[in-house]
């Protein structure tokens, strides 16, 4: 007993912590957990930011960038800052234009300027290039033209500089940022004073292209839903082992390139293909049907390619629905079809919404299938994005079309989330 007494005297009972101290300790513990979680996901987040978010943001910025005029003609833009855009500008603007074009000729930057002005005013490219080649302005004796005679000299080079139209285009594009490409992507234009108006009917093509894109995507989504819903229901009622076997067959297209599948449909749908031979063999048709290079071929191929994206969300939702609900409704006197429609189908709305949204968004951006199986009237927005990117090298127009398509996708997702929340709350 005596040997334990000193140890007992040195032992200090723990003091009960105060509530504020407990809160601080709990906050520090949660902060450490959050910091550890952020440290774990930080490499992936940084990688996605650098390889996905930043490039897309930079590409979308090109839809509003308009640097050609402002960077190539800085003195001219400054000289036109107070111009009324009705009559011809002052002589100082002509002098500034001559100086800017002479500098552009030295730095070889007139090509982009000529293309940009030509997009607003057809025929302006040749005027700008002809004027650039005449720089620096010289009189008959080979001497530089004085400032007081620059206006007359420019008009002699091309009489277009004696009209307000070309000066209005320069003044209108004086800013480094402009809605020009975004407006052009929906068939709108701006006049010399910044007023927005609709383009002529003969030049209005992009609204039709967007309408065609949304219509094709909607039809493909409906076809995928009509085919995928009963198939997903059939799979959900199978035993687990057999359902897994058939699900592998559904997933096989994911292991095959889209280009290969499109090429296979070209072989199947051609005039001498298996589809036409089968239809004529069973007597449904007397001659081969036109299934290629039209809208029908695009519908068939896109529905086949996107069908798994409809089946998977539907199957995952249907598999979680207890079969006892249907049996209970039938036992209470409901007709089997009424029980299916009123009891079972409403529980699959989340799967229908998720699958339809996924198929529709994927269909909006399709390029290969319409390009290979469709004709000129079946090309979607993505075809023209590729055209402006690879053929005409018009990044502004390509980015504007892509930005509008991206915006439409975000709106659709927002609408889906809104209705999904309402459905959950109900």
mmCIF file with all atom_site columns, N, CA and C in Angstrom, residues 11-68:
data_model
loop_
_atom_site.group_PDB
_atom_site.id
_atom_site.type_symbol
_atom_site.label_atom_id
_atom_site.label_alt_id
_atom_site.label_comp_id
_atom_site.label_asym_id
_atom_site.label_entity_id
_atom_site.label_seq_id
_atom_site.pdbx_PDB_ins_code
_atom_site.Cartn_x
_atom_site.Cartn_y
_atom_site.Cartn_z
_atom_site.occupancy
_atom_site.B_iso_or_equiv
_atom_site.pdbx_formal_charge
_atom_site.auth_seq_id
_atom_site.auth_comp_id
_atom_site.auth_asym_id
_atom_site.auth_atom_id
_atom_site.pdbx_PDB_model_num
ATOM 1   N N  . UNK A 1 11 ? -1.501  11.363 -9.651  1.00 0.00 ? 11 UNK A N  1
ATOM 2   C CA . UNK A 1 11 ? -2.520  11.191 -10.707 1.00 0.00 ? 11 UNK A CA 1
ATOM 3   C C  . UNK A 1 11 ? -3.490  12.358 -10.642 1.00 0.00 ? 11 UNK A C  1
ATOM 4   N N  . UNK A 1 12 ? -3.724  13.003 -11.801 1.00 0.00 ? 12 UNK A N  1
ATOM 5   C CA . UNK A 1 12 ? -4.631  14.149 -11.872 1.00 0.00 ? 12 UNK A CA 1
ATOM 6   C C  . UNK A 1 12 ? -5.880  13.747 -12.629 1.00 0.00 ? 12 UNK A C  1
ATOM 7   N N  . UNK A 1 13 ? -7.008  13.916 -12.065 1.00 0.00 ? 13 UNK A N  1
ATOM 8   C CA . UNK A 1 13 ? -8.275  13.590 -12.730 1.00 0.00 ? 13 UNK A CA 1
ATOM 9   C C  . UNK A 1 13 ? -8.514  14.546 -13.893 1.00 0.00 ? 13 UNK A C  1
ATOM 10  N N  . UNK A 1 14 ? -8.998  14.035 -15.056 1.00 0.00 ? 14 UNK A N  1
ATOM 11  C CA . UNK A 1 14 ? -9.253  14.913 -16.202 1.00 0.00 ? 14 UNK A CA 1
ATOM 12  C C  . UNK A 1 14 ? -10.370 15.902 -15.914 1.00 0.00 ? 14 UNK A C  1
ATOM 13  N N  . UNK A 1 15 ? -10.164 17.115 -16.373 1.00 0.00 ? 15 UNK A N  1
ATOM 14  C CA . UNK A 1 15 ? -11.165 18.157 -16.180 1.00 0.00 ? 15 UNK A CA 1
ATOM 15  C C  . UNK A 1 15 ? -12.183 18.073 -17.310 1.00 0.00 ? 15 UNK A C  1
ATOM 16  N N  . UNK A 1 16 ? -13.428 18.137 -17.016 1.00 0.00 ? 16 UNK A N  1
ATOM 17  C CA . UNK A 1 16 ? -14.476 18.065 -18.034 1.00 0.00 ? 16 UNK A CA 1
ATOM 18  C C  . UNK A 1 16 ? -14.366 19.271 -18.977 1.00 0.00 ? 16 UNK A C  1
ATOM 19  N N  . UNK A 1 17 ? -14.314 18.977 -20.305 1.00 0.00 ? 17 UNK A N  1
ATOM 20  C CA . UNK A 1 17 ? -14.170 20.044 -21.314 1.00 0.00 ? 17 UNK A CA 1
ATOM 21  C C  . UNK A 1 17 ? -15.453 20.852 -21.395 1.00 0.00 ? 17 UNK A C  1
ATOM 22  N N  . UNK A 1 18 ? -15.273 22.130 -21.693 1.00 0.00 ? 18 UNK A N  1
ATOM 23  C CA . UNK A 1 18 ? -16.427 23.026 -21.837 1.00 0.00 ? 18 UNK A CA 1
ATOM 24  C C  . UNK A 1 18 ? -17.083 22.812 -23.199 1.00 0.00 ? 18 UNK A C  1
ATOM 25  N N  . UNK A 1 19 ? -18.347 23.215 -23.423 1.00 0.00 ? 19 UNK A N  1
ATOM 26  C CA . UNK A 1 19 ? -19.013 23.062 -24.732 1.00 0.00 ? 19 UNK A CA 1
ATOM 27  C C  . UNK A 1 19 ? -18.293 23.804 -25.852 1.00 0.00 ? 19 UNK A C  1
ATOM 28  N N  . UNK A 1 20 ? -17.754 24.990 -25.547 1.00 0.00 ? 20 UNK A N  1
ATOM 29  C CA . UNK A 1 20 ? -17.044 25.729 -26.587 1.00 0.00 ? 20 UNK A CA 1
ATOM 30  C C  . UNK A 1 20 ? -15.780 24.992 -27.024 1.00 0.00 ? 20 UNK A C  1
ATOM 31  N N  . UNK A 1 21 ? -15.084 24.373 -26.061 1.00 0.00 ? 21 UNK A N  1
ATOM 32  C CA . UNK A 1 21 ? -13.891 23.616 -26.408 1.00 0.00 ? 21 UNK A CA 1
ATOM 33  C C  . UNK A 1 21 ? -14.244 22.396 -27.263 1.00 0.00 ? 21 UNK A C  1
ATOM 34  N N  . UNK A 1 22 ? -15.358 21.729 -26.931 1.00 0.00 ? 22 UNK A N  1
ATOM 35  C CA . UNK A 1 22 ? -15.812 20.586 -27.731 1.00 0.00 ? 22 UNK A CA 1
ATOM 36  C C  . UNK A 1 22 ? -16.145 21.009 -29.154 1.00 0.00 ? 22 UNK A C  1
ATOM 37  N N  . UNK A 1 23 ? -16.772 22.166 -29.333 1.00 0.00 ? 23 UNK A N  1
ATOM 38  C CA . UNK A 1 23 ? -17.094 22.655 -30.667 1.00 0.00 ? 23 UNK A CA 1
ATOM 39  C C  . UNK A 1 23 ? -15.830 22.939 -31.471 1.00 0.00 ? 23 UNK A C  1
ATOM 40  N N  . UNK A 1 24 ? -14.845 23.562 -30.802 1.00 0.00 ? 24 UNK A N  1
ATOM 41  C CA . UNK A 1 24 ? -13.586 23.844 -31.503 1.00 0.00 ? 24 UNK A CA 1
ATOM 42  C C  . UNK A 1 24 ? -12.885 22.560 -31.922 1.00 0.00 ? 24 UNK A C  1
ATOM 43  N N  . UNK A 1 25 ? -12.871 21.579 -31.025 1.00 0.00 ? 25 UNK A N  1
ATOM 44  C CA . UNK A 1 25 ? -12.229 20.307 -31.364 1.00 0.00 ? 25 UNK A CA 1
ATOM 45  C C  . UNK A 1 25 ? -12.952 19.611 -32.510 1.00 0.00 ? 25 UNK A C  1
ATOM 46  N N  . UNK A 1 26 ? -14.280 19.654 -32.469 1.00 0.00 ? 26 UNK A N  1
ATOM 47  C CA . UNK A 1 26 ? -15.057 19.033 -33.539 1.00 0.00 ? 26 UNK A CA 1
ATOM 48  C C  . UNK A 1 26 ? -14.824 19.749 -34.863 1.00 0.00 ? 26 UNK A C  1
ATOM 49  N N  . UNK A 1 27 ? -14.762 21.066 -34.841 1.00 0.00 ? 27 UNK A N  1
ATOM 50  C CA . UNK A 1 27 ? -14.504 21.832 -36.069 1.00 0.00 ? 27 UNK A CA 1
ATOM 51  C C  . UNK A 1 27 ? -13.121 21.517 -36.641 1.00 0.00 ? 27 UNK A C  1
ATOM 52  N N  . UNK A 1 28 ? -12.122 21.401 -35.746 1.00 0.00 ? 28 UNK A N  1
ATOM 53  C CA . UNK A 1 28 ? -10.771 21.078 -36.207 1.00 0.00 ? 28 UNK A CA 1
ATOM 54  C C  . UNK A 1 28 ? -10.721 19.679 -36.816 1.00 0.00 ? 28 UNK A C  1
ATOM 55  N N  . UNK A 1 29 ? -11.446 18.756 -36.208 1.00 0.00 ? 29 UNK A N  1
ATOM 56  C CA . UNK A 1 29 ? -11.467 17.395 -36.750 1.00 0.00 ? 29 UNK A CA 1
ATOM 57  C C  . UNK A 1 29 ? -12.124 17.361 -38.130 1.00 0.00 ? 29 UNK A C  1
ATOM 58  N N  . UNK A 1 30 ? -13.256 18.083 -38.267 1.00 0.00 ? 30 UNK A N  1
ATOM 59  C CA . UNK A 1 30 ? -13.918 18.145 -39.572 1.00 0.00 ? 30 UNK A CA 1
ATOM 60  C C  . UNK A 1 30 ? -13.053 18.854 -40.600 1.00 0.00 ? 30 UNK A C  1
ATOM 61  N N  . UNK A 1 31 ? -12.341 19.889 -40.162 1.00 0.00 ? 31 UNK A N  1
ATOM 62  C CA . UNK A 1 31 ? -11.467 20.614 -41.084 1.00 0.00 ? 31 UNK A CA 1
ATOM 63  C C  . UNK A 1 31 ? -10.336 19.723 -41.582 1.00 0.00 ? 31 UNK A C  1
ATOM 64  N N  . UNK A 1 32 ? -9.788  18.904 -40.677 1.00 0.00 ? 32 UNK A N  1
ATOM 65  C CA . UNK A 1 32 ? -8.729  17.982 -41.090 1.00 0.00 ? 32 UNK A CA 1
ATOM 66  C C  . UNK A 1 32 ? -9.244  16.967 -42.098 1.00 0.00 ? 32 UNK A C  1
ATOM 67  N N  . UNK A 1 33 ? -10.467 16.474 -41.884 1.00 0.00 ? 33 UNK A N  1
ATOM 68  C CA . UNK A 1 33 ? -11.044 15.511 -42.833 1.00 0.00 ? 33 UNK A CA 1
ATOM 69  C C  . UNK A 1 33 ? -11.282 16.161 -44.194 1.00 0.00 ? 33 UNK A C  1
ATOM 70  N N  . UNK A 1 34 ? -11.812 17.381 -44.181 1.00 0.00 ? 34 UNK A N  1
ATOM 71  C CA . UNK A 1 34 ? -12.066 18.069 -45.451 1.00 0.00 ? 34 UNK A CA 1
ATOM 72  C C  . UNK A 1 34 ? -10.761 18.370 -46.182 1.00 0.00 ? 34 UNK A C  1
ATOM 73  N N  . UNK A 1 35 ? -9.750  18.779 -45.423 1.00 0.00 ? 35 UNK A N  1
ATOM 74  C CA . UNK A 1 35 ? -8.454  19.063 -46.051 1.00 0.00 ? 35 UNK A CA 1
ATOM 75  C C  . UNK A 1 35 ? -7.856  17.805 -46.665 1.00 0.00 ? 35 UNK A C  1
ATOM 76  N N  . UNK A 1 36 ? -7.976  16.684 -45.958 1.00 0.00 ? 36 UNK A N  1
ATOM 77  C CA . UNK A 1 36 ? -7.468  15.420 -46.499 1.00 0.00 ? 36 UNK A CA 1
ATOM 78  C C  . UNK A 1 36 ? -8.228  15.009 -47.755 1.00 0.00 ? 36 UNK A C  1
ATOM 79  N N  . UNK A 1 37 ? -9.567  15.207 -47.738 1.00 0.00 ? 37 UNK A N  1
ATOM 80  C CA . UNK A 1 37 ? -10.366 14.864 -48.924 1.00 0.00 ? 37 UNK A CA 1
ATOM 81  C C  . UNK A 1 37 ? -10.006 15.749 -50.108 1.00 0.00 ? 37 UNK A C  1
ATOM 82  N N  . UNK A 1 38 ? -9.839  17.047 -49.853 1.00 0.00 ? 38 UNK A N  1
ATOM 83  C CA . UNK A 1 38 ? -9.447  17.951 -50.935 1.00 0.00 ? 38 UNK A CA 1
ATOM 84  C C  . UNK A 1 38 ? -8.066  17.625 -51.481 1.00 0.00 ? 38 UNK A C  1
ATOM 85  N N  . UNK A 1 39 ? -7.173  17.230 -50.600 1.00 0.00 ? 39 UNK A N  1
ATOM 86  C CA . UNK A 1 39 ? -5.829  16.870 -51.051 1.00 0.00 ? 39 UNK A CA 1
ATOM 87  C C  . UNK A 1 39 ? -5.859  15.637 -51.942 1.00 0.00 ? 39 UNK A C  1
ATOM 88  N N  . UNK A 1 40 ? -6.791  14.731 -51.669 1.00 0.00 ? 40 UNK A N  1
ATOM 89  C CA . UNK A 1 40 ? -6.896  13.521 -52.481 1.00 0.00 ? 40 UNK A CA 1
ATOM 90  C C  . UNK A 1 40 ? -7.457  13.816 -53.876 1.00 0.00 ? 40 UNK A C  1
ATOM 91  N N  . UNK A 1 41 ? -8.441  14.711 -53.952 1.00 0.00 ? 41 UNK A N  1
ATOM 92  C CA . UNK A 1 41 ? -9.069  14.974 -55.250 1.00 0.00 ? 41 UNK A CA 1
ATOM 93  C C  . UNK A 1 41 ? -8.414  16.136 -55.993 1.00 0.00 ? 41 UNK A C  1
ATOM 94  N N  . UNK A 1 42 ? -7.489  16.843 -55.337 1.00 0.00 ? 42 UNK A N  1
ATOM 95  C CA . UNK A 1 42 ? -6.870  18.009 -55.972 1.00 0.00 ? 42 UNK A CA 1
ATOM 96  C C  . UNK A 1 42 ? -6.148  17.664 -57.268 1.00 0.00 ? 42 UNK A C  1
ATOM 97  N N  . UNK A 1 43 ? -5.351  16.587 -57.342 1.00 0.00 ? 43 UNK A N  1
ATOM 98  C CA . UNK A 1 43 ? -4.678  16.281 -58.625 1.00 0.00 ? 43 UNK A CA 1
ATOM 99  C C  . UNK A 1 43 ? -5.657  16.054 -59.769 1.00 0.00 ? 43 UNK A C  1
ATOM 100 N N  . UNK A 1 44 ? -6.732  15.303 -59.502 1.00 0.00 ? 44 UNK A N  1
ATOM 101 C CA . UNK A 1 44 ? -7.720  15.071 -60.551 1.00 0.00 ? 44 UNK A CA 1
ATOM 102 C C  . UNK A 1 44 ? -8.432  16.355 -60.935 1.00 0.00 ? 44 UNK A C  1
ATOM 103 N N  . UNK A 1 45 ? -8.770  17.185 -59.932 1.00 0.00 ? 45 UNK A N  1
ATOM 104 C CA . UNK A 1 45 ? -9.455  18.448 -60.225 1.00 0.00 ? 45 UNK A CA 1
ATOM 105 C C  . UNK A 1 45 ? -8.578  19.377 -61.053 1.00 0.00 ? 45 UNK A C  1
ATOM 106 N N  . UNK A 1 46 ? -7.297  19.445 -60.709 1.00 0.00 ? 46 UNK A N  1
ATOM 107 C CA . UNK A 1 46 ? -6.374  20.296 -61.473 1.00 0.00 ? 46 UNK A CA 1
ATOM 108 C C  . UNK A 1 46 ? -6.213  19.762 -62.895 1.00 0.00 ? 46 UNK A C  1
ATOM 109 N N  . UNK A 1 47 ? -6.121  18.443 -63.026 1.00 0.00 ? 47 UNK A N  1
ATOM 110 C CA . UNK A 1 47 ? -5.985  17.845 -64.356 1.00 0.00 ? 47 UNK A CA 1
ATOM 111 C C  . UNK A 1 47 ? -7.199  18.151 -65.224 1.00 0.00 ? 47 UNK A C  1
ATOM 112 N N  . UNK A 1 48 ? -8.412  17.988 -64.672 1.00 0.00 ? 48 UNK A N  1
ATOM 113 C CA . UNK A 1 48 ? -9.621  18.287 -65.428 1.00 0.00 ? 48 UNK A CA 1
ATOM 114 C C  . UNK A 1 48 ? -9.721  19.772 -65.757 1.00 0.00 ? 48 UNK A C  1
ATOM 115 N N  . UNK A 1 49 ? -9.284  20.601 -64.835 1.00 0.00 ? 49 UNK A N  1
ATOM 116 C CA . UNK A 1 49 ? -9.332  22.043 -65.073 1.00 0.00 ? 49 UNK A CA 1
ATOM 117 C C  . UNK A 1 49 ? -8.430  22.439 -66.243 1.00 0.00 ? 49 UNK A C  1
ATOM 118 N N  . UNK A 1 50 ? -7.233  21.863 -66.277 1.00 0.00 ? 50 UNK A N  1
ATOM 119 C CA . UNK A 1 50 ? -6.267  22.241 -67.309 1.00 0.00 ? 50 UNK A CA 1
ATOM 120 C C  . UNK A 1 50 ? -6.574  21.605 -68.661 1.00 0.00 ? 50 UNK A C  1
ATOM 121 N N  . UNK A 1 51 ? -7.127  20.405 -68.665 1.00 0.00 ? 51 UNK A N  1
ATOM 122 C CA . UNK A 1 51 ? -7.332  19.680 -69.920 1.00 0.00 ? 51 UNK A CA 1
ATOM 123 C C  . UNK A 1 51 ? -8.753  19.748 -70.440 1.00 0.00 ? 51 UNK A C  1
ATOM 124 N N  . UNK A 1 52 ? -9.699  20.201 -69.613 1.00 0.00 ? 52 UNK A N  1
ATOM 125 C CA . UNK A 1 52 ? -11.105 20.188 -70.039 1.00 0.00 ? 52 UNK A CA 1
ATOM 126 C C  . UNK A 1 52 ? -11.758 21.553 -69.910 1.00 0.00 ? 52 UNK A C  1
ATOM 127 N N  . UNK A 1 53 ? -11.734 22.111 -68.712 1.00 0.00 ? 53 UNK A N  1
ATOM 128 C CA . UNK A 1 53 ? -12.464 23.360 -68.467 1.00 0.00 ? 53 UNK A CA 1
ATOM 129 C C  . UNK A 1 53 ? -11.791 24.540 -69.165 1.00 0.00 ? 53 UNK A C  1
ATOM 130 N N  . UNK A 1 54 ? -10.483 24.686 -68.989 1.00 0.00 ? 54 UNK A N  1
ATOM 131 C CA . UNK A 1 54 ? -9.774  25.827 -69.577 1.00 0.00 ? 54 UNK A CA 1
ATOM 132 C C  . UNK A 1 54 ? -9.841  25.818 -71.107 1.00 0.00 ? 54 UNK A C  1
ATOM 133 N N  . UNK A 1 55 ? -9.596  24.687 -71.792 1.00 0.00 ? 55 UNK A N  1
ATOM 134 C CA . UNK A 1 55 ? -9.721  24.711 -73.260 1.00 0.00 ? 55 UNK A CA 1
ATOM 135 C C  . UNK A 1 55 ? -11.119 25.045 -73.743 1.00 0.00 ? 55 UNK A C  1
ATOM 136 N N  . UNK A 1 56 ? -12.146 24.515 -73.069 1.00 0.00 ? 56 UNK A N  1
ATOM 137 C CA . UNK A 1 56 ? -13.516 24.821 -73.490 1.00 0.00 ? 56 UNK A CA 1
ATOM 138 C C  . UNK A 1 56 ? -13.823 26.296 -73.271 1.00 0.00 ? 56 UNK A C  1
ATOM 139 N N  . UNK A 1 57 ? -13.415 26.830 -72.127 1.00 0.00 ? 57 UNK A N  1
ATOM 140 C CA . UNK A 1 57 ? -13.644 28.254 -71.867 1.00 0.00 ? 57 UNK A CA 1
ATOM 141 C C  . UNK A 1 57 ? -12.916 29.127 -72.892 1.00 0.00 ? 57 UNK A C  1
ATOM 142 N N  . UNK A 1 58 ? -11.681 28.764 -73.225 1.00 0.00 ? 58 UNK A N  1
ATOM 143 C CA . UNK A 1 58 ? -10.936 29.536 -74.223 1.00 0.00 ? 58 UNK A CA 1
ATOM 144 C C  . UNK A 1 58 ? -11.602 29.458 -75.589 1.00 0.00 ? 58 UNK A C  1
ATOM 145 N N  . UNK A 1 59 ? -12.135 28.286 -75.931 1.00 0.00 ? 59 UNK A N  1
ATOM 146 C CA . UNK A 1 59 ? -12.807 28.133 -77.223 1.00 0.00 ? 59 UNK A CA 1
ATOM 147 C C  . UNK A 1 59 ? -14.105 28.931 -77.264 1.00 0.00 ? 59 UNK A C  1
ATOM 148 N N  . UNK A 1 60 ? -14.858 28.910 -76.164 1.00 0.00 ? 60 UNK A N  1
ATOM 149 C CA . UNK A 1 60 ? -16.108 29.658 -76.135 1.00 0.00 ? 60 UNK A CA 1
ATOM 150 C C  . UNK A 1 60 ? -15.868 31.161 -76.163 1.00 0.00 ? 60 UNK A C  1
ATOM 151 N N  . UNK A 1 61 ? -14.725 31.597 -75.640 1.00 0.00 ? 61 UNK A N  1
ATOM 152 C CA . UNK A 1 61 ? -14.417 33.021 -75.676 1.00 0.00 ? 61 UNK A CA 1
ATOM 153 C C  . UNK A 1 61 ? -14.243 33.522 -77.102 1.00 0.00 ? 61 UNK A C  1
ATOM 154 N N  . UNK A 1 62 ? -13.853 32.637 -77.995 1.00 0.00 ? 62 UNK A N  1
ATOM 155 C CA . UNK A 1 62 ? -13.674 33.048 -79.386 1.00 0.00 ? 62 UNK A CA 1
ATOM 156 C C  . UNK A 1 62 ? -14.984 33.434 -80.044 1.00 0.00 ? 62 UNK A C  1
ATOM 157 N N  . UNK A 1 63 ? -16.094 33.024 -79.444 1.00 0.00 ? 63 UNK A N  1
ATOM 158 C CA . UNK A 1 63 ? -17.390 33.379 -80.009 1.00 0.00 ? 63 UNK A CA 1
ATOM 159 C C  . UNK A 1 63 ? -17.680 34.865 -79.883 1.00 0.00 ? 63 UNK A C  1
ATOM 160 N N  . UNK A 1 64 ? -17.014 35.552 -78.955 1.00 0.00 ? 64 UNK A N  1
ATOM 161 C CA . UNK A 1 64 ? -17.253 36.988 -78.772 1.00 0.00 ? 64 UNK A CA 1
ATOM 162 C C  . UNK A 1 64 ? -16.005 37.816 -79.048 1.00 0.00 ? 64 UNK A C  1
ATOM 163 N N  . UNK A 1 65 ? -14.900 37.155 -79.375 1.00 0.00 ? 65 UNK A N  1
ATOM 164 C CA . UNK A 1 65 ? -13.689 37.911 -79.696 1.00 0.00 ? 65 UNK A CA 1
ATOM 165 C C  . UNK A 1 65 ? -13.791 38.505 -81.098 1.00 0.00 ? 65 UNK A C  1
ATOM 166 N N  . UNK A 1 66 ? -13.311 39.738 -81.237 1.00 0.00 ? 66 UNK A N  1
ATOM 167 C CA . UNK A 1 66 ? -13.390 40.441 -82.515 1.00 0.00 ? 66 UNK A CA 1
ATOM 168 C C  . UNK A 1 66 ? -12.160 41.336 -82.665 1.00 0.00 ? 66 UNK A C  1
ATOM 169 N N  . UNK A 1 67 ? -10.943 40.746 -82.688 1.00 0.00 ? 67 UNK A N  1
ATOM 170 C CA . UNK A 1 67 ? -9.731  41.570 -82.583 1.00 0.00 ? 67 UNK A CA 1
ATOM 171 C C  . UNK A 1 67 ? -9.183  42.091 -83.902 1.00 0.00 ? 67 UNK A C  1
ATOM 172 N N  . UNK A 1 68 ? -9.685  41.608 -85.049 1.00 0.00 ? 68 UNK A N  1
ATOM 173 C CA . UNK A 1 68 ? -9.028  41.898 -86.317 1.00 0.00 ? 68 UNK A CA 1
ATOM 174 C C  . UNK A 1 68 ? -8.959  43.392 -86.611 1.00 0.00 ? 68 UNK A C  1
#
